[in-house]
Every structure is written in C-alpha cells, then in structure tokens.
Short mmCIF file of C-alpha atoms in Angstrom, two decimals:
data_model
loop_
_atom_site.label_atom_id
_atom_site.label_comp_id
_atom_site.label_asym_id
_atom_site.label_seq_id
_atom_site.Cartn_x
_atom_site.Cartn_y
_atom_site.Cartn_z
CA UNK A 1 -0.03 0.03 0.04
CA UNK A 2 1.35 3.57 -1.00
CA UNK A 3 1.64 5.29 2.50
CA UNK A 4 0.65 8.94 1.02
CA UNK A 5 -2.29 9.87 -1.47
CA UNK A 6 -0.01 11.95 -3.54
CA UNK A 7 3.31 13.98 -3.46
CA UNK A 8 1.47 16.97 -2.52
CA UNK A 9 1.21 15.58 1.10
CA UNK A 10 4.93 15.70 1.62
CA UNK A 11 6.02 18.86 0.31
CA UNK A 12 8.40 21.15 1.84
CA UNK A 13 5.89 23.60 3.65
CA UNK A 14 7.50 26.77 2.08
CA UNK A 15 6.74 25.31 -1.22
CA UNK A 16 3.29 24.45 -0.25
CA UNK A 17 2.56 28.08 1.09
CA UNK A 18 4.27 29.47 -1.94
CA UNK A 19 1.99 27.51 -4.25
CA UNK A 20 -1.32 28.22 -2.12
CA UNK A 21 -0.43 32.12 -2.29
CA UNK A 22 0.33 31.97 -5.96
CA UNK A 23 -2.98 30.28 -6.59
CA UNK A 24 -4.82 32.85 -4.21
CA UNK A 25 -5.02 35.95 -6.60
CA UNK A 26 -6.28 33.93 -9.30
CA UNK A 27 -9.13 32.49 -7.01
CA UNK A 28 -10.19 35.98 -5.74
CA UNK A 29 -10.13 37.46 -9.32
CA UNK A 30 -12.32 34.40 -10.09
CA UNK A 31 -14.78 34.95 -7.28
CA UNK A 32 -15.03 38.64 -8.29
CA UNK A 33 -15.77 37.80 -11.87
CA UNK A 34 -18.04 34.97 -11.72
CA UNK A 35 -20.13 35.52 -8.22
CA UNK A 36 -22.15 38.48 -7.99
CA UNK A 37 -22.07 38.20 -4.31
CA UNK A 38 -18.27 38.39 -4.20
CA UNK A 39 -18.02 41.14 -7.00
CA UNK A 40 -20.06 43.25 -4.24
CA UNK A 41 -18.06 42.11 -1.37
CA UNK A 42 -14.86 42.43 -2.71
CA UNK A 43 -15.52 45.69 -4.66
CA UNK A 44 -12.26 47.86 -4.73
CA UNK A 45 -10.04 44.89 -3.84
CA UNK A 46 -6.96 44.31 -6.24
CA UNK A 47 -6.79 40.53 -6.68
CA UNK A 48 -3.37 40.66 -7.95
CA UNK A 49 -2.37 41.86 -4.46
CA UNK A 50 -3.81 39.39 -2.38
CA UNK A 51 -0.52 37.15 -2.26
CA UNK A 52 -0.18 36.38 1.39
CA UNK A 53 -1.94 35.57 4.64
CA UNK A 54 -1.89 39.14 5.72
CA UNK A 55 -3.33 40.51 2.50
CA UNK A 56 -5.81 37.65 2.66
CA UNK A 57 -6.84 38.52 6.36
CA UNK A 58 -7.79 42.01 5.31
CA UNK A 59 -10.45 40.64 3.23
CA UNK A 60 -14.16 40.59 4.97
CA UNK A 61 -15.35 37.19 6.46
CA UNK A 62 -18.22 34.92 4.81
CA UNK A 63 -20.58 33.54 7.43
CA UNK A 64 -22.81 30.71 7.08
CA UNK A 65 -25.59 33.13 7.97
CA UNK A 66 -24.61 35.49 5.30
CA UNK A 67 -25.40 32.68 2.87
CA UNK A 68 -28.74 31.83 3.89
CA UNK A 69 -29.74 35.77 4.13
CA UNK A 70 -28.37 36.12 0.61
CA UNK A 71 -30.32 32.91 -0.59
CA UNK A 72 -33.50 34.00 1.25
CA UNK A 73 -33.32 37.68 -0.26
CA UNK A 74 -32.14 36.87 -3.54
CA UNK A 75 -34.12 33.96 -4.82
CA UNK A 76 -33.87 35.36 -8.56
CA UNK A 77 -29.99 34.89 -8.17
CA UNK A 78 -28.96 31.24 -8.06
CA UNK A 79 -27.68 30.40 -4.17
CA UNK A 80 -27.95 34.14 -3.64
CA UNK A 81 -25.22 34.84 -6.02
CA UNK A 82 -22.40 32.99 -4.40
CA UNK A 83 -22.16 30.06 -7.01
CA UNK A 84 -19.84 30.54 -9.95
CA UNK A 85 -21.78 29.02 -12.79
CA UNK A 86 -24.48 26.51 -12.96
CA UNK A 87 -23.82 23.52 -10.51
CA UNK A 88 -24.25 20.01 -11.29
CA UNK A 89 -26.09 19.33 -8.20
CA UNK A 90 -27.49 21.22 -5.43
CA UNK A 91 -28.00 19.96 -1.70
CA UNK A 92 -29.68 21.39 1.29
CA UNK A 93 -28.66 21.66 4.86
CA UNK A 94 -30.92 22.78 7.65
CA UNK A 95 -31.95 26.58 7.82
CA UNK A 96 -32.70 25.89 4.98
CA UNK A 97 -29.25 26.46 3.15
CA UNK A 98 -28.40 25.28 -0.39
CA UNK A 99 -25.01 24.28 -1.04
CA UNK A 100 -24.02 23.51 -4.61
CA UNK A 101 -21.56 20.52 -5.60
CA UNK A 102 -18.41 22.72 -5.62
CA UNK A 103 -16.64 21.58 -8.95
CA UNK A 104 -18.84 20.20 -11.94
CA UNK A 105 -15.92 18.88 -13.61
CA UNK A 106 -14.14 17.30 -10.96
CA UNK A 107 -14.07 13.50 -10.36
CA UNK A 108 -13.81 14.17 -6.38
CA UNK A 109 -15.34 17.73 -6.08
CA UNK A 110 -15.27 17.67 -2.40
CA UNK A 111 -11.69 16.22 -2.18
CA UNK A 112 -12.78 13.57 0.29
CA UNK A 113 -10.32 10.73 -1.35
CA UNK A 114 -7.44 12.13 0.46
CA UNK A 115 -9.13 11.38 3.86
CA UNK A 116 -10.38 8.04 2.67
CA UNK A 117 -6.73 7.18 1.74
CA UNK A 118 -5.28 8.17 4.74
CA UNK A 119 -7.81 6.03 6.85
CA UNK A 120 -6.32 2.73 4.80
CA UNK A 121 -9.18 2.42 2.15
CA UNK A 122 -7.94 1.36 -1.31
CA UNK A 123 -8.82 0.73 -4.80
CA UNK A 124 -10.45 -2.51 -4.95
CA UNK A 125 -12.17 -2.59 -1.76
CA UNK A 126 -15.72 -1.98 -0.93
CA UNK A 127 -17.04 0.63 1.71
CA UNK A 128 -20.29 0.65 3.34
CA UNK A 129 -21.53 4.26 3.23
CA UNK A 130 -23.97 5.08 6.00
CA UNK A 131 -24.17 9.18 5.44
CA UNK A 132 -27.36 10.58 3.96
CA UNK A 133 -27.88 10.49 0.52
CA UNK A 134 -31.06 12.52 0.75
CA UNK A 135 -30.96 16.27 0.70
CA UNK A 136 -27.44 16.65 2.21
CA UNK A 137 -24.35 15.75 0.35
CA UNK A 138 -22.38 13.63 2.97
CA UNK A 139 -23.03 10.58 1.08
CA UNK A 140 -22.38 12.24 -2.49
CA UNK A 141 -19.33 13.52 -0.70
CA UNK A 142 -17.84 10.31 0.34
CA UNK A 143 -18.88 8.47 -2.88
CA UNK A 144 -17.05 10.53 -5.05
CA UNK A 145 -13.95 10.40 -2.89
CA UNK A 146 -14.36 6.38 -3.20
CA UNK A 147 -14.63 6.29 -6.83
CA UNK A 148 -11.79 8.66 -7.32
CA UNK A 149 -9.73 6.22 -5.30
CA UNK A 150 -11.10 3.20 -7.61
CA UNK A 151 -12.93 1.78 -4.22
CA UNK A 152 -16.81 0.71 -4.58
CA UNK A 153 -19.52 1.90 -2.39
CA UNK A 154 -22.83 0.38 -0.86
CA UNK A 155 -24.93 3.44 -0.60
CA UNK A 156 -26.69 2.54 2.73
CA UNK A 157 -27.60 6.12 3.71
CA UNK A 158 -29.11 6.50 7.29
CA UNK A 159 -31.63 4.22 9.36
CA UNK A 160 -32.84 0.75 8.44
CA UNK A 161 -30.46 -0.86 10.69
CA UNK A 162 -31.48 -4.41 10.02
CA UNK A 163 -31.16 -4.07 6.47
CA UNK A 164 -27.66 -2.32 6.54
CA UNK A 165 -26.69 -5.06 8.91
CA UNK A 166 -27.79 -7.71 6.44
CA UNK A 167 -25.80 -5.84 3.62
CA UNK A 168 -22.85 -5.80 5.87
CA UNK A 169 -22.98 -9.74 6.38
CA UNK A 170 -23.39 -10.39 2.63
CA UNK A 171 -21.56 -8.16 0.98
CA UNK A 172 -18.67 -8.32 3.57
CA UNK A 173 -17.13 -4.91 2.83
CA UNK A 174 -13.71 -3.98 4.11
CA UNK A 175 -14.60 -0.43 5.23
CA UNK A 176 -17.37 1.78 6.72
CA UNK A 177 -17.86 5.37 6.11
CA UNK A 178 -20.49 7.25 8.24
CA UNK A 179 -21.11 8.42 11.93
CA UNK A 180 -19.28 6.69 14.62
CA UNK A 181 -22.47 6.59 16.52
CA UNK A 182 -24.19 4.25 13.72
CA UNK A 183 -21.07 1.99 13.44
CA UNK A 184 -21.20 1.29 17.00
CA UNK A 185 -25.04 0.55 16.53
CA UNK A 186 -24.31 -1.97 13.66
CA UNK A 187 -21.22 -3.72 15.37
CA UNK A 188 -23.59 -4.00 18.71
CA UNK A 189 -26.45 -5.55 16.55
CA UNK A 190 -24.02 -7.86 15.04
CA UNK A 191 -22.83 -9.28 18.28
CA UNK A 192 -26.32 -9.61 19.73
CA UNK A 193 -27.21 -11.88 16.67
CA UNK A 194 -23.87 -13.70 17.03
CA UNK A 195 -22.38 -12.43 13.74
CA UNK A 196 -18.30 -11.81 13.34
CA UNK A 197 -17.53 -9.19 10.89
CA UNK A 198 -13.63 -9.87 10.51
CA UNK A 199 -13.43 -8.35 6.91
CA UNK A 200 -14.63 -5.17 8.49
CA UNK A 201 -11.19 -3.22 9.25
CA UNK A 202 -11.33 0.15 8.16
CA UNK A 203 -13.68 3.24 9.15
CA UNK A 204 -13.84 6.95 8.22
CA UNK A 205 -16.11 8.56 10.44
CA UNK A 206 -17.40 12.17 10.72
CA UNK A 207 -20.32 14.27 11.50
CA UNK A 208 -19.86 13.50 15.15
CA UNK A 209 -17.30 13.55 17.91
CA UNK A 210 -15.28 10.22 18.19
CA UNK A 211 -13.45 10.29 21.22
CA UNK A 212 -10.57 8.24 21.75
CA UNK A 213 -12.41 5.85 24.15
CA UNK A 214 -14.67 5.18 21.26
CA UNK A 215 -11.83 4.58 18.75
CA UNK A 216 -10.55 2.16 21.09
CA UNK A 217 -13.79 0.21 21.55
CA UNK A 218 -13.67 0.00 17.57
CA UNK A 219 -10.01 -1.10 17.70
CA UNK A 220 -11.12 -3.86 20.11
CA UNK A 221 -13.55 -5.21 17.63
CA UNK A 222 -10.83 -5.08 14.73
CA UNK A 223 -11.83 -1.71 13.26
CA UNK A 224 -9.35 0.79 12.76
CA UNK A 225 -11.26 4.07 12.94
CA UNK A 226 -10.14 7.60 11.51
CA UNK A 227 -11.88 10.92 11.63
CA UNK A 228 -12.41 13.65 9.13
CA UNK A 229 -13.44 17.31 9.35
CA UNK A 230 -15.86 18.36 6.38
CA UNK A 231 -18.68 20.50 6.08
CA UNK A 232 -21.24 20.77 3.10
CA UNK A 233 -19.94 24.24 1.87
CA UNK A 234 -16.28 23.56 1.69
CA UNK A 235 -15.88 19.87 1.44
CA UNK A 236 -12.61 18.10 3.26
CA UNK A 237 -11.03 20.60 5.58
CA UNK A 238 -8.77 18.09 7.41
CA UNK A 239 -8.28 14.74 8.32
CA UNK A 240 -6.67 12.19 10.60
CA UNK A 241 -3.66 9.96 9.87
CA UNK A 242 -2.08 6.86 11.21
CA UNK A 243 -0.03 9.10 13.41
CA UNK A 244 -3.31 10.41 15.47
CA UNK A 245 -2.16 13.79 16.35
CA UNK A 246 -4.41 15.97 15.30
CA UNK A 247 -5.94 16.41 12.09
CA UNK A 248 -3.72 17.34 8.95
CA UNK A 249 -5.18 20.08 6.52
CA UNK A 250 -6.28 19.21 3.06
CA UNK A 251 -4.03 20.36 0.25
CA UNK A 252 -7.02 22.43 -1.40
CA UNK A 253 -7.55 24.97 1.26
CA UNK A 254 -6.43 27.64 3.16
CA UNK A 255 -6.97 27.43 6.78
CA UNK A 256 -6.57 30.51 9.15
CA UNK A 257 -7.67 30.55 12.79
CA UNK A 258 -8.96 33.78 13.92
CA UNK A 259 -10.37 35.24 17.31
CA UNK A 260 -13.87 34.73 17.68
CA UNK A 261 -15.96 37.75 16.60
CA UNK A 262 -13.30 39.09 14.55
CA UNK A 263 -11.27 38.38 11.53
CA UNK A 264 -7.72 39.15 13.29
CA UNK A 265 -5.39 35.59 12.73
CA UNK A 266 -4.20 34.24 15.79
CA UNK A 267 -0.82 32.63 16.46
CA UNK A 268 -0.29 29.05 16.25
CA UNK A 269 -1.59 27.32 19.54
CA UNK A 270 -4.25 29.90 20.30
CA UNK A 271 -7.63 28.48 20.00
CA UNK A 272 -9.93 30.26 17.69
CA UNK A 273 -12.46 30.26 14.98
CA UNK A 274 -11.58 28.03 11.94
CA UNK A 275 -11.83 30.15 8.63
CA UNK A 276 -11.43 28.58 5.24
CA UNK A 277 -10.54 29.94 1.75
CA UNK A 278 -11.54 27.03 -0.84
CA UNK A 279 -9.67 26.88 -4.08
CA UNK A 280 -12.63 25.09 -5.67
CA UNK A 281 -13.74 27.09 -8.77
CA UNK A 282 -17.43 26.18 -8.60
CA UNK A 283 -17.97 27.72 -5.08
CA UNK A 284 -15.32 30.03 -4.51
CA UNK A 285 -15.95 30.71 -0.87
CA UNK A 286 -13.48 33.46 0.26
CA UNK A 287 -12.50 33.46 4.36
CA UNK A 288 -15.38 31.39 4.95
CA UNK A 289 -15.81 31.52 8.75
CA UNK A 290 -17.19 27.72 10.13
CA UNK A 291 -17.96 29.04 13.39
CA UNK A 292 -16.03 25.81 14.71
CA UNK A 293 -13.41 26.49 17.51
CA UNK A 294 -9.85 24.63 16.73
CA UNK A 295 -6.11 25.53 17.16
CA UNK A 296 -2.89 24.90 15.00
CA UNK A 297 -0.53 22.37 16.27
CA UNK A 298 3.02 23.02 16.05
CA UNK A 299 5.23 21.28 13.43
CA UNK A 300 4.54 18.54 10.86
CA UNK A 301 2.78 15.24 11.71
CA UNK A 302 4.77 12.16 12.49
CA UNK A 303 3.37 10.43 9.72
CA UNK A 304 5.35 12.30 7.27
CA UNK A 305 2.63 14.60 5.89
CA UNK A 306 3.90 18.38 5.97
CA UNK A 307 0.93 20.46 6.11
CA UNK A 308 -0.94 22.62 8.73
CA UNK A 309 -2.40 20.29 11.76
CA UNK A 310 -5.66 21.25 13.82
CA UNK A 311 -6.14 19.87 17.08
CA UNK A 312 -9.62 19.06 16.08
CA UNK A 313 -13.17 20.18 16.86
CA UNK A 314 -12.97 22.31 20.04
CA UNK A 315 -16.77 23.80 20.37
CA UNK A 316 -18.35 26.56 18.63
CA UNK A 317 -17.00 30.23 18.07
CA UNK A 318 -20.60 31.90 17.42
CA UNK A 319 -21.20 32.55 21.20
CA UNK A 320 -23.69 34.60 22.80
CA UNK A 321 -25.69 35.21 26.21
CA UNK A 322 -28.91 37.05 27.12
CA UNK A 323 -28.28 39.42 29.65
CA UNK A 324 -30.97 41.58 31.31
CA UNK A 325 -33.05 40.93 28.01
CA UNK A 326 -30.42 41.91 25.83
CA UNK A 327 -28.43 39.46 23.62
CA UNK A 328 -24.62 39.96 23.93
CA UNK A 329 -22.42 38.39 21.09
CA UNK A 330 -18.67 37.79 20.64
CA UNK A 331 -18.57 40.17 17.88
CA UNK A 332 -19.38 43.14 20.44
CA UNK A 333 -16.72 42.01 22.91
CA UNK A 334 -14.34 42.34 20.09
CA UNK A 335 -15.90 45.71 18.97
CA UNK A 336 -15.32 46.83 22.67
CA UNK A 337 -11.63 45.76 22.55
CA UNK A 338 -11.13 47.32 19.13
CA UNK A 339 -12.42 50.69 20.29
CA UNK A 340 -9.94 50.69 23.16
CA UNK A 341 -7.10 49.48 20.93
CA UNK A 342 -6.96 46.43 22.66
CA UNK A 343 -5.95 42.73 21.01
CA UNK A 344 -5.41 40.61 23.68
CA UNK A 345 -7.30 37.60 25.05
CA UNK A 346 -10.55 38.63 26.72
CA UNK A 347 -13.53 37.04 28.23
CA UNK A 348 -17.04 38.50 29.34
CA UNK A 349 -18.20 36.35 32.18
CA UNK A 350 -21.99 36.53 32.96
CA UNK A 351 -22.80 35.25 36.32
CA UNK A 352 -25.52 35.59 39.25
CA UNK A 353 -29.22 34.60 38.47
CA UNK A 354 -31.16 35.06 35.62
CA UNK A 355 -33.33 37.69 37.09
CA UNK A 356 -30.29 39.21 38.93
CA UNK A 357 -27.22 38.72 36.19
CA UNK A 358 -23.75 40.72 36.21
CA UNK A 359 -21.24 40.74 33.74
CA UNK A 360 -17.56 41.32 33.89
CA UNK A 361 -15.20 41.92 31.20
CA UNK A 362 -11.59 40.30 32.07
CA UNK A 363 -8.79 41.39 29.48
CA UNK A 364 -5.37 40.03 29.54
CA UNK A 365 -2.77 43.02 29.42
CA UNK A 366 0.65 43.90 30.60
CA UNK A 367 0.46 46.04 33.81
CA UNK A 368 -2.48 48.39 34.56
CA UNK A 369 -2.29 51.05 31.90
CA UNK A 370 -4.02 54.41 33.52
CA UNK A 371 -7.80 54.94 32.31
CA UNK A 372 -8.03 51.63 30.41
CA UNK A 373 -10.50 50.16 32.93
CA UNK A 374 -12.88 53.27 32.58
CA UNK A 375 -12.40 53.33 28.71
CA UNK A 376 -13.45 49.59 28.74
CA UNK A 377 -16.41 50.09 30.86
CA UNK A 378 -17.62 52.92 28.72
CA UNK A 379 -17.19 51.04 25.27
CA UNK A 380 -18.97 48.04 27.01
CA UNK A 381 -21.65 50.08 27.76
CA UNK A 382 -22.02 51.85 24.98
CA UNK A 383 -21.82 48.81 22.62
CA UNK A 384 -23.93 46.32 24.43
CA UNK A 385 -26.40 48.65 26.08
CA UNK A 386 -25.59 46.94 29.41
CA UNK A 387 -23.27 48.32 32.38
CA UNK A 388 -20.58 45.67 33.29
CA UNK A 389 -17.23 45.67 35.55
CA UNK A 390 -13.75 45.50 33.86
CA UNK A 391 -11.04 43.49 35.42
CA UNK A 392 -7.33 43.51 33.83
CA UNK A 393 -5.54 40.63 34.43
CA UNK A 394 -1.90 39.32 33.52
CA UNK A 395 -1.21 37.84 30.16
CA UNK A 396 -1.76 33.87 30.51
CA UNK A 397 -4.55 34.10 33.14
CA UNK A 398 -7.39 33.26 30.92
CA UNK A 399 -7.68 29.68 29.48
CA UNK A 400 -6.63 29.20 25.91
CA UNK A 401 -10.16 27.60 24.83
CA UNK A 402 -11.66 30.15 22.43
CA UNK A 403 -14.08 31.06 24.77
CA UNK A 404 -15.21 34.94 24.72
CA UNK A 405 -18.59 34.62 26.71
CA UNK A 406 -18.85 32.43 29.57
CA UNK A 407 -22.32 32.08 31.11
CA UNK A 408 -21.94 30.89 34.84
CA UNK A 409 -25.55 31.43 35.66
CA UNK A 410 -27.44 29.03 37.45
CA UNK A 411 -30.67 28.27 35.50
#
C-alpha cells in the first residue's frame, strides 16, 4: 500500500505555502468575476495584491448566516449569487441553506479521497457508506472520493439498521464510512446476533465527536477508525492520519484561525475560529467562517505529511448570552476591545441568577494602563447597552479555549 495519496502531502512547507499564495490572486479574481455576491463583497479589492496571508486577512469574512440571508433575499439569483456558474447538483442543509456541488467537472469535487486514503481504504475495496444520500451531500461527497480511489461503495444511507446489517453480512465490505454512532450500533447489533465481521477493518467517521475511548472500542472489535473534518459548504478541511496527532489540513484549502467575533488571525497554538478559503472554482468561498473552534498544532505530523495540523473540533465560536433581556455576542466583545485599541485575550463572564445577572469583562494586559479600565467600561456600556465591570489580568491568566463569553449563571 502506498503511504501517501500523492506527492502534495509531503511537500516542503515553504513550497506548499508558495503554491497556495500563487493560486490565491487567481481565485480572488475568479470569485469577483464569476460570483455576483463576491463582486459586491470584494469591490475595490485588487486581486493581484492578495498574495500573502496578511493580505488575505484584510478581506471580510463570509459567514454561513450571510449565505442563508442572501439565498432568502435573492431567490432570483442562484444560491444568492455565491455560486460561480451552474452547479451539477444542489443540496440542502438545515435552515434551509442550499449548497452546490463545488466543482462540476471534478472527479472528487469535495476532495474526500485524501481522507479515505489516509484511513487505509484502497482501490478494489468495498465501503459501506451510511451517510445520508437525501438532501444533504455527505453520502455523495464520500462516494465521489471512493470512486476517485478506485473503491466501490454500498449507499446504505441512514436508518434501516436491520437491512444495513444484512448488507454488511452479505457484501462483506472492507470499510465503513459514516457517523461513529451508527457504526457502533451496527457492531453491537452484529454481536447480539452472534455475527462476526472480520472483513470490516477500516472506517472513516465524521459528523459527530469520536473520542479516543470510542476509537479504542472500535479497535477492540477489529475496526481501525479515523476521523475527518468536512462541511457541506467546503468539502474536506482536515483529516486524521495513522499518527493520530491532530488533523492534517487538506491540500486544496487555506486555513486561518481567528479570534472569535473578529477576522484577526491568531498565532499557532491559540484556540480560535476556523476560517477557510477554498480553491474550488465552482463555489469559491473566500474566508468562510465555519463557526467551529480549533487551534494549529506546531510542527509536521509524525506520519510524514507536512501540512498544517488542527487540534480537532474544540467547540463553537458563535457565542452569545442574554443579559437583562439583551443579547450579547462575541462580535460585540471584539468591538469593545477594538475601540480601546486592545487585541489581547478577553472573556466576558456572565454570572448571578437570570433575574439578577451581572457581567464582567476580563482582559489580559501587561501592567495596569492608566484609564484603560474606565475606557473599557464605557465602551462596553455603549456597545452592549448594558453596564458591566472590567478586570485587567496578567497575560496567560485566561484559558486558551476560544471562549469569549462564559455564562456561569444557574438556571
């Protein structure tokens, strides 16, 4: 078995970065010319000048809520004007939000083959796919990746546990692709019926958390399970390898970690929101804010792949709390800091009881700058329309967990 999917995975990091930055201006220009939404969002942007992560970070974020709002307001424009050209297929996520197949001409439009290969699935094998084939793209996403590998798929979809177990027994697939919870259900049902599944040895799971204890549970039953991080909008973002140290970023995307509520990139190791720019021509999402929290792990993977690594899913970045009848959002906390010229780690703590709640803004800062506390209190009141305390704390005092708003109230 070849260890790597292709030579891109083991490139010298500087070579990869140069290639990504060289492709970036062309993708920006393509988005501006082919997507009405980006024609408007990137008005005045010189695509040729976007050749670095710093220049990319100056562009606005695109949020999932923006896609949904555009689709609802501009029904005459296909997919709210974000798609470039006519997609081959369109899918639906809750909201509803509609997503196109990102590359109408690609064999593997969501780039799933790389994750499947890292999980040990190879040409000539059969994979039982239990992701949905109805409305959402997960089943089609993985089936396209399997086809690119030269592997076959059984489109099991979701539900119908007894029928799917019968298919596992009859077809004897070497691999499973789907949610970890359904794989556990199938393995437990097989054991209850006295059936062994020795041929089922590999799994690529996604869509849910799969903690190490569950990975170990699968291993005890002969299934080597790996995880991947993908979305309906972007396709594959990152995937687990045999090293099992974080998730390696896919070769077809540019990933940033930004402070929640802002578009400001964070240094490696800091927990923040995952922002992705895809190089897909059919759906050229630029600085798409996923709403997920993660952090970049230092150094290359022990498996030999040299791309960035993410720690994995660490929570949600779209944080808010209702205080005295008013919603407070992470973006408002960022606005408070920006007004006062601060970029350090901060946390808005809401405590007390729901009918008598209090909020306090904690900010990491060197020393006790004169007047800063009062500036922050004033900005907090102006922006949130609520009064709150301010506490200046030493750098490193706040947890590195991406939390901007912490609700400590008892219900």
